[in-house]
Tab-separated table of C-alpha atoms in Angstrom:
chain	number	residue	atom	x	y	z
A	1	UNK	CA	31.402	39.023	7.870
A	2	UNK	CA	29.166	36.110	6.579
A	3	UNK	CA	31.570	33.392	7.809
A	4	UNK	CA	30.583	34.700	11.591
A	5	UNK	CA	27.140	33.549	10.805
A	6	UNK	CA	28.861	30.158	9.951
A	7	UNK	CA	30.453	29.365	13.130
A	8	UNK	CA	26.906	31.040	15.073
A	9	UNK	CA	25.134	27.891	12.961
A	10	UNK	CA	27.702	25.122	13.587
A	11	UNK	CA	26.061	21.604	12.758
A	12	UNK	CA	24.659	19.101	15.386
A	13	UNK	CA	25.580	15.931	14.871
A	14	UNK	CA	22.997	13.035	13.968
A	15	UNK	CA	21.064	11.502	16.507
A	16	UNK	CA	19.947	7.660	16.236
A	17	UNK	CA	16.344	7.704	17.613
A	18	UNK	CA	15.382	3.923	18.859
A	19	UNK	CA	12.705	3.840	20.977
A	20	UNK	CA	9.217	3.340	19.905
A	21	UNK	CA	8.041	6.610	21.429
A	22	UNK	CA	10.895	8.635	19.972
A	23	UNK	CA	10.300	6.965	16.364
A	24	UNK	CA	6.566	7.540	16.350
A	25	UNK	CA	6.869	11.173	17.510
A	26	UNK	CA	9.134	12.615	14.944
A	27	UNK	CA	7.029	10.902	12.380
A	28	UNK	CA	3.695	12.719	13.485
A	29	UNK	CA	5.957	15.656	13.002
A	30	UNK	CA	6.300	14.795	9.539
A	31	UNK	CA	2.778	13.479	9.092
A	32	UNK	CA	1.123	16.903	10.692
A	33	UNK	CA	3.243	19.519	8.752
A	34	UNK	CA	2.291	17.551	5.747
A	35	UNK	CA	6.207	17.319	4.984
A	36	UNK	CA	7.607	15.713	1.002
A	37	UNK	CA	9.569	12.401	1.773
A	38	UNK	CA	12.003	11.155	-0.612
A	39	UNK	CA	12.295	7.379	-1.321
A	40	UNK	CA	15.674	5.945	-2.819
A	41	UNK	CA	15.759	2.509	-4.197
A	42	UNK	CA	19.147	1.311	-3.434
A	43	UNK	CA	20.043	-0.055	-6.717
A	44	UNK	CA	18.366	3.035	-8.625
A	45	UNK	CA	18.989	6.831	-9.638
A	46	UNK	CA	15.483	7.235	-9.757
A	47	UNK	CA	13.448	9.609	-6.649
A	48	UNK	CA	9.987	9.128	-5.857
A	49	UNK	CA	7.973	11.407	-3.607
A	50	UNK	CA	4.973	10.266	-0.801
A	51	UNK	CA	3.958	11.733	2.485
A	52	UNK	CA	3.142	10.078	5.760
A	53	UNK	CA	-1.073	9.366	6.014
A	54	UNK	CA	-0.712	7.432	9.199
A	55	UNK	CA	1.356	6.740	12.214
A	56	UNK	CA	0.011	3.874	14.962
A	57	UNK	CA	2.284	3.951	17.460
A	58	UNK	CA	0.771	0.585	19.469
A	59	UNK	CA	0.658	-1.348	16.342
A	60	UNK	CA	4.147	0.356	15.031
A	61	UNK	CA	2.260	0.763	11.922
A	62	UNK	CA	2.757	3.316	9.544
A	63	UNK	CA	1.468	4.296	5.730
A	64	UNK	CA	2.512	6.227	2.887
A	65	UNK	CA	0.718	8.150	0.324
A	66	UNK	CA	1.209	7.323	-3.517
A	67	UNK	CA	4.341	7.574	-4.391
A	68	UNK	CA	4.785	10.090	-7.379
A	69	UNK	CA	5.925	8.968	-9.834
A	70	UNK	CA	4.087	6.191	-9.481
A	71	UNK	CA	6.289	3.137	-11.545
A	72	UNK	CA	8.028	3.458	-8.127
A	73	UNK	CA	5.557	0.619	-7.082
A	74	UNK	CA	6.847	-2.242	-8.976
A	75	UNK	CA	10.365	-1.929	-7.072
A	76	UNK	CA	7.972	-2.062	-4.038
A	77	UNK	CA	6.317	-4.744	-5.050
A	78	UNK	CA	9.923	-6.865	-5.998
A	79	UNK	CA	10.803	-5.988	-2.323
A	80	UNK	CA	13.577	-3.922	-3.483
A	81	UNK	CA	15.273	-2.126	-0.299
A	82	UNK	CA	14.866	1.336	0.044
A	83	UNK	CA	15.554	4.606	2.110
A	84	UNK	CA	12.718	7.332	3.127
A	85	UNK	CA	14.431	11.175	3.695
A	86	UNK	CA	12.343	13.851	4.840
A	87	UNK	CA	12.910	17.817	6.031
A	88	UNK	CA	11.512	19.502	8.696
A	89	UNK	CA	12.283	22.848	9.653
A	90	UNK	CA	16.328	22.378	8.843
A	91	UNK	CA	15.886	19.061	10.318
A	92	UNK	CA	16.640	15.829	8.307
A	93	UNK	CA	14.677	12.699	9.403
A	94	UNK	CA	15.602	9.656	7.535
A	95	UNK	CA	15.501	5.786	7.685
A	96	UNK	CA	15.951	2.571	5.615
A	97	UNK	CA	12.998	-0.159	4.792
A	98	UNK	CA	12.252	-2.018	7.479
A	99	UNK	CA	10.456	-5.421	5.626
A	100	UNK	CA	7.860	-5.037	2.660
A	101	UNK	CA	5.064	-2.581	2.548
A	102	UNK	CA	1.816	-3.511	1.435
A	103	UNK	CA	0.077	-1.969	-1.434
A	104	UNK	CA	-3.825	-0.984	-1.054
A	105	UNK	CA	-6.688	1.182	-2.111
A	106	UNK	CA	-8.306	3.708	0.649
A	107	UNK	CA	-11.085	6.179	0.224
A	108	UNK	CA	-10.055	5.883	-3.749
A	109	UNK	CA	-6.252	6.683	-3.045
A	110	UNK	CA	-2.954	4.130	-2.900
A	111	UNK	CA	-1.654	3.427	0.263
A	112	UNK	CA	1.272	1.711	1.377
A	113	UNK	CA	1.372	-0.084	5.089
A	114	UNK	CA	4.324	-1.320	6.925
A	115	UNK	CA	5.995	-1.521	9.866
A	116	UNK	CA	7.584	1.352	11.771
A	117	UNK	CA	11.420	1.771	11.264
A	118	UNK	CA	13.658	0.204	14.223
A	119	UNK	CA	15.427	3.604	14.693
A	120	UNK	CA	15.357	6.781	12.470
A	121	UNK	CA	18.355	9.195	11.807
A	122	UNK	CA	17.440	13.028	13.762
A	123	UNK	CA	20.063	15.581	12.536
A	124	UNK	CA	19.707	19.285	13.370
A	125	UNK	CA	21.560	21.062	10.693
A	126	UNK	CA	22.238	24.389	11.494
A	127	UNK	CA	24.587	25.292	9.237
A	128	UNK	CA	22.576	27.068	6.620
A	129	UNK	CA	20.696	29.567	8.317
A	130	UNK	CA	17.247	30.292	6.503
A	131	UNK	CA	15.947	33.505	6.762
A	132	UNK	CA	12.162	34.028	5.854
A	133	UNK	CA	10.765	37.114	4.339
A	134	UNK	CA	8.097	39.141	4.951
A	135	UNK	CA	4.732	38.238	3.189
A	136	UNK	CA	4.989	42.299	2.019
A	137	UNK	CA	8.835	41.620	0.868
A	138	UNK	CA	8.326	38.538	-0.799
A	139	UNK	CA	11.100	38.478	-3.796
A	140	UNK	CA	9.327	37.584	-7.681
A	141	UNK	CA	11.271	34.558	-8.908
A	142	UNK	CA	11.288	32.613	-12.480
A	143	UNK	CA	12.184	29.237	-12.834
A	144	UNK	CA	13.105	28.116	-16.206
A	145	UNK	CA	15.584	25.862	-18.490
A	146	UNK	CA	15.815	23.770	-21.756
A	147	UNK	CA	13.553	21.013	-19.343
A	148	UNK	CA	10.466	23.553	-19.093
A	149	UNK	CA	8.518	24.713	-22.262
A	150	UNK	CA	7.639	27.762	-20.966
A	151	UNK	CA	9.251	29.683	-17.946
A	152	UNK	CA	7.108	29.804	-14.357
A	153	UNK	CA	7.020	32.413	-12.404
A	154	UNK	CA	6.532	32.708	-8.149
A	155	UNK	CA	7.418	34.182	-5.098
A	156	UNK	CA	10.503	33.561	-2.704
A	157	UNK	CA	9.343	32.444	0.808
A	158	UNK	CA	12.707	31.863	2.422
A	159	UNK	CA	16.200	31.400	1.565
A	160	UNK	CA	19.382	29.808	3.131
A	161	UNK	CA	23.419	29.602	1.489
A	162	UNK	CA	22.092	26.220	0.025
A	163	UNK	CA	18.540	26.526	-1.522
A	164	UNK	CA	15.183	28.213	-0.565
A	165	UNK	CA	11.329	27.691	-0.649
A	166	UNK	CA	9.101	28.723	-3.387
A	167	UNK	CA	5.372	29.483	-3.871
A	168	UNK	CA	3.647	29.824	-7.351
A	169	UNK	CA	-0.498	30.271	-7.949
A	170	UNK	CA	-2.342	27.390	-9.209
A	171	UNK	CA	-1.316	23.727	-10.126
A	172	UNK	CA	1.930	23.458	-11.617
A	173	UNK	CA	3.239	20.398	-10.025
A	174	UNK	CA	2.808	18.880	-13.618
A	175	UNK	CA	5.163	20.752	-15.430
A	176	UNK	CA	8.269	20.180	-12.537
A	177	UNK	CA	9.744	16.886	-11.925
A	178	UNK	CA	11.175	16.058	-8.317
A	179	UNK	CA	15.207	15.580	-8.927
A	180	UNK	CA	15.910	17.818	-11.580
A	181	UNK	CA	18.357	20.162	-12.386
A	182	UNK	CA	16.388	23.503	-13.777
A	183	UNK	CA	19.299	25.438	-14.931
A	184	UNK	CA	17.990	29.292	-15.065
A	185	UNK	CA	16.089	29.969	-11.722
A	186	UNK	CA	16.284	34.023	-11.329
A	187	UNK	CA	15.731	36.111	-8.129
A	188	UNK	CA	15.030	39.593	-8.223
A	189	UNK	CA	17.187	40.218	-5.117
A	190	UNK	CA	16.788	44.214	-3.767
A	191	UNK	CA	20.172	44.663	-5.075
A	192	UNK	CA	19.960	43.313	-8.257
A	193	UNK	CA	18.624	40.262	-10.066
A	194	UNK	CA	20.583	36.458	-9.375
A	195	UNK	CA	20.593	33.569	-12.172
A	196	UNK	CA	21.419	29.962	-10.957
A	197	UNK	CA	20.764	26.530	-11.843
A	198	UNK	CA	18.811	24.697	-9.248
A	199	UNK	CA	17.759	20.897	-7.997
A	200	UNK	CA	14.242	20.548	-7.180
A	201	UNK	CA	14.147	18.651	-3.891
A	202	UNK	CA	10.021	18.976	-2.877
A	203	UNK	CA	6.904	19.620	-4.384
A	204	UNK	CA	3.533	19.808	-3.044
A	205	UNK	CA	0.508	21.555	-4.262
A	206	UNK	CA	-1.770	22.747	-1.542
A	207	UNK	CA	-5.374	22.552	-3.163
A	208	UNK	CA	-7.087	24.400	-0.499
A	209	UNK	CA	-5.343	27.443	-1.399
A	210	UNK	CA	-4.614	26.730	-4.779
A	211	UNK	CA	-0.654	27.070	-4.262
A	212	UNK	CA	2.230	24.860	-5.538
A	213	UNK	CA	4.983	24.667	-2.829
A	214	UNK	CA	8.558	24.302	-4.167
A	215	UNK	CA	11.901	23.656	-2.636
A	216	UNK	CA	15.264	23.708	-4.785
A	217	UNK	CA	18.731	23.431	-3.859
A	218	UNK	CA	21.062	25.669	-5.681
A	219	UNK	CA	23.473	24.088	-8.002
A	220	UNK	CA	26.687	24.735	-9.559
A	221	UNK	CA	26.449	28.318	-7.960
A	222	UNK	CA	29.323	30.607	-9.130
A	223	UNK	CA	31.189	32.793	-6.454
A	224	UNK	CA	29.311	35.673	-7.540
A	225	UNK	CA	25.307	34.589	-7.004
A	226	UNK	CA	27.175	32.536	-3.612
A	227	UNK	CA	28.045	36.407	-2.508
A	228	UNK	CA	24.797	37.536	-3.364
A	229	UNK	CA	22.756	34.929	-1.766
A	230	UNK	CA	25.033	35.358	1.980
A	231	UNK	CA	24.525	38.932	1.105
A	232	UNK	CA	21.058	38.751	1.054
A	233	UNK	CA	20.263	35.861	4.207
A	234	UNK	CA	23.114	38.066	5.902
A	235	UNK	CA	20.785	40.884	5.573
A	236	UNK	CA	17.200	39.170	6.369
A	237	UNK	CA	19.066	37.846	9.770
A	238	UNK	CA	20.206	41.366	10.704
A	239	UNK	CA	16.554	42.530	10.003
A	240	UNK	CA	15.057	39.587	11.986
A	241	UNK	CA	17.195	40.221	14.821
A	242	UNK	CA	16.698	43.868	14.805
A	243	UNK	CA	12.806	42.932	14.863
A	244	UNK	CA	12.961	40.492	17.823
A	245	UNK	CA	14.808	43.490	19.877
A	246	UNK	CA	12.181	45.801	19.138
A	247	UNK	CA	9.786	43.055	20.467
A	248	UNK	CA	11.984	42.875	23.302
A	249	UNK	CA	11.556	46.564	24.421
């Protein structure tokens, strides 16, 4: 049954994007939905988050935010190479350094400003269909582990076969460190409760609203919490579907 939905989400390949336009569009994309990127020093373990602040597509300009954490700078600053990986709506959009990028001060924050990337990787990756819930059937999660003190508790937003999206009140983006392994995240699934171990891949915290944003990959999943996850995105696709019918009608 959930190896239909499988072969309904086959995965696109990758597109190379190389043309100025195409470059600069799909980074406004990331820059407007305020999307995490990941930078990757080549020679390091080490991940470092920063968002896009600007795109100038007749310059073929572009500028990060801080990078968190922020030692990241001195690799920077030695003109280490580096890669920049960022999600969109199951889309991947990455790219490697393309020359040195300036470090400066704006309005109080770090900025870093360099040129656009020659072409950027564009891969639609269906294969892991994420299913979004309700805002009145939002799941109650806890994420916890020997690497927090104390365990934090949220809500589930969506969830795929390979991670989902998390929401928690107030600033906790402090207490969670982008690449690690948290190894008890629990779901209180309608069926009954699953425990995991999970990567944290973004963070954000969203002061206008007050709302950390979290998205983890799950790791190490046995083949029972695997059954109940397709169980459960197998289910919020049938109810989606049913939906868009009765929209339909």
């Amino acid at each position: 049954m959930f190896n239909a939905l499988n072969a309904e989400d086959a995965p696109q390949p990758p597109k190379v994007l190389t043309t100025p336009l195409e470059i600069a569009s799909t980074l406004r994309m990331l820059q407007e939905s305020h999307d995490p990127l990941i930078i990757t020093f080549h020679e390091r373990s080490q991940r470092f988050q920063s968002y896009l602040v600007d795109i100038d597509r007749d310059s073929k300009t572009l500028a990060l935010d801080e990078m968190i954490p922020r030692d990241g700078e001195r690799y920077l600053e030695n003109g280490e190479p580096f890669r920049i990986e960022g999600f969109h709506d199951g889309v991947r959009v990455a790219w490697e350094s393309n020359g040195t990028l300036t470090i400066s001060e704006k309005g109080g924050h770090r900025v870093y400003t360099g040129s656009m990337p020659d072409e950027v990787v564009y891969h639609q990756r269906r294969n892991a269909f994420r299913a979004a819930l309700k805002l009145a059937q939002l799941v109650n999660i806890e994420l916890g582990g020997e690497k927090l003190k104390a365990p934090v508790s949220g809500k589930l937003l969506d969830i795929s076969a390979t991670g989902c999206k998390l929401r928690f009140e107030g600033d906790i983006s402090e207490r969670l460190q982008l690449g690690q392994v948290y190894d008890r995240f629990i779901a209180a699934l309608p069926f009954g409760s699953m425990t995991t171990s999970v990567e944290l891949r973004y963070l954000h915290f969203e002061d206008k609203i007050n709302t950390t944003f979290a998205g983890v990959r799950f790791h190490n999943m046995s083949g029972l919490v695997q059954r109940q996850v397709e169980r459960f995105v197998y289910q919020l696709q049938r109810e989606a579907r049913r939906f868009d019918k009765d929209d339909d009608l």
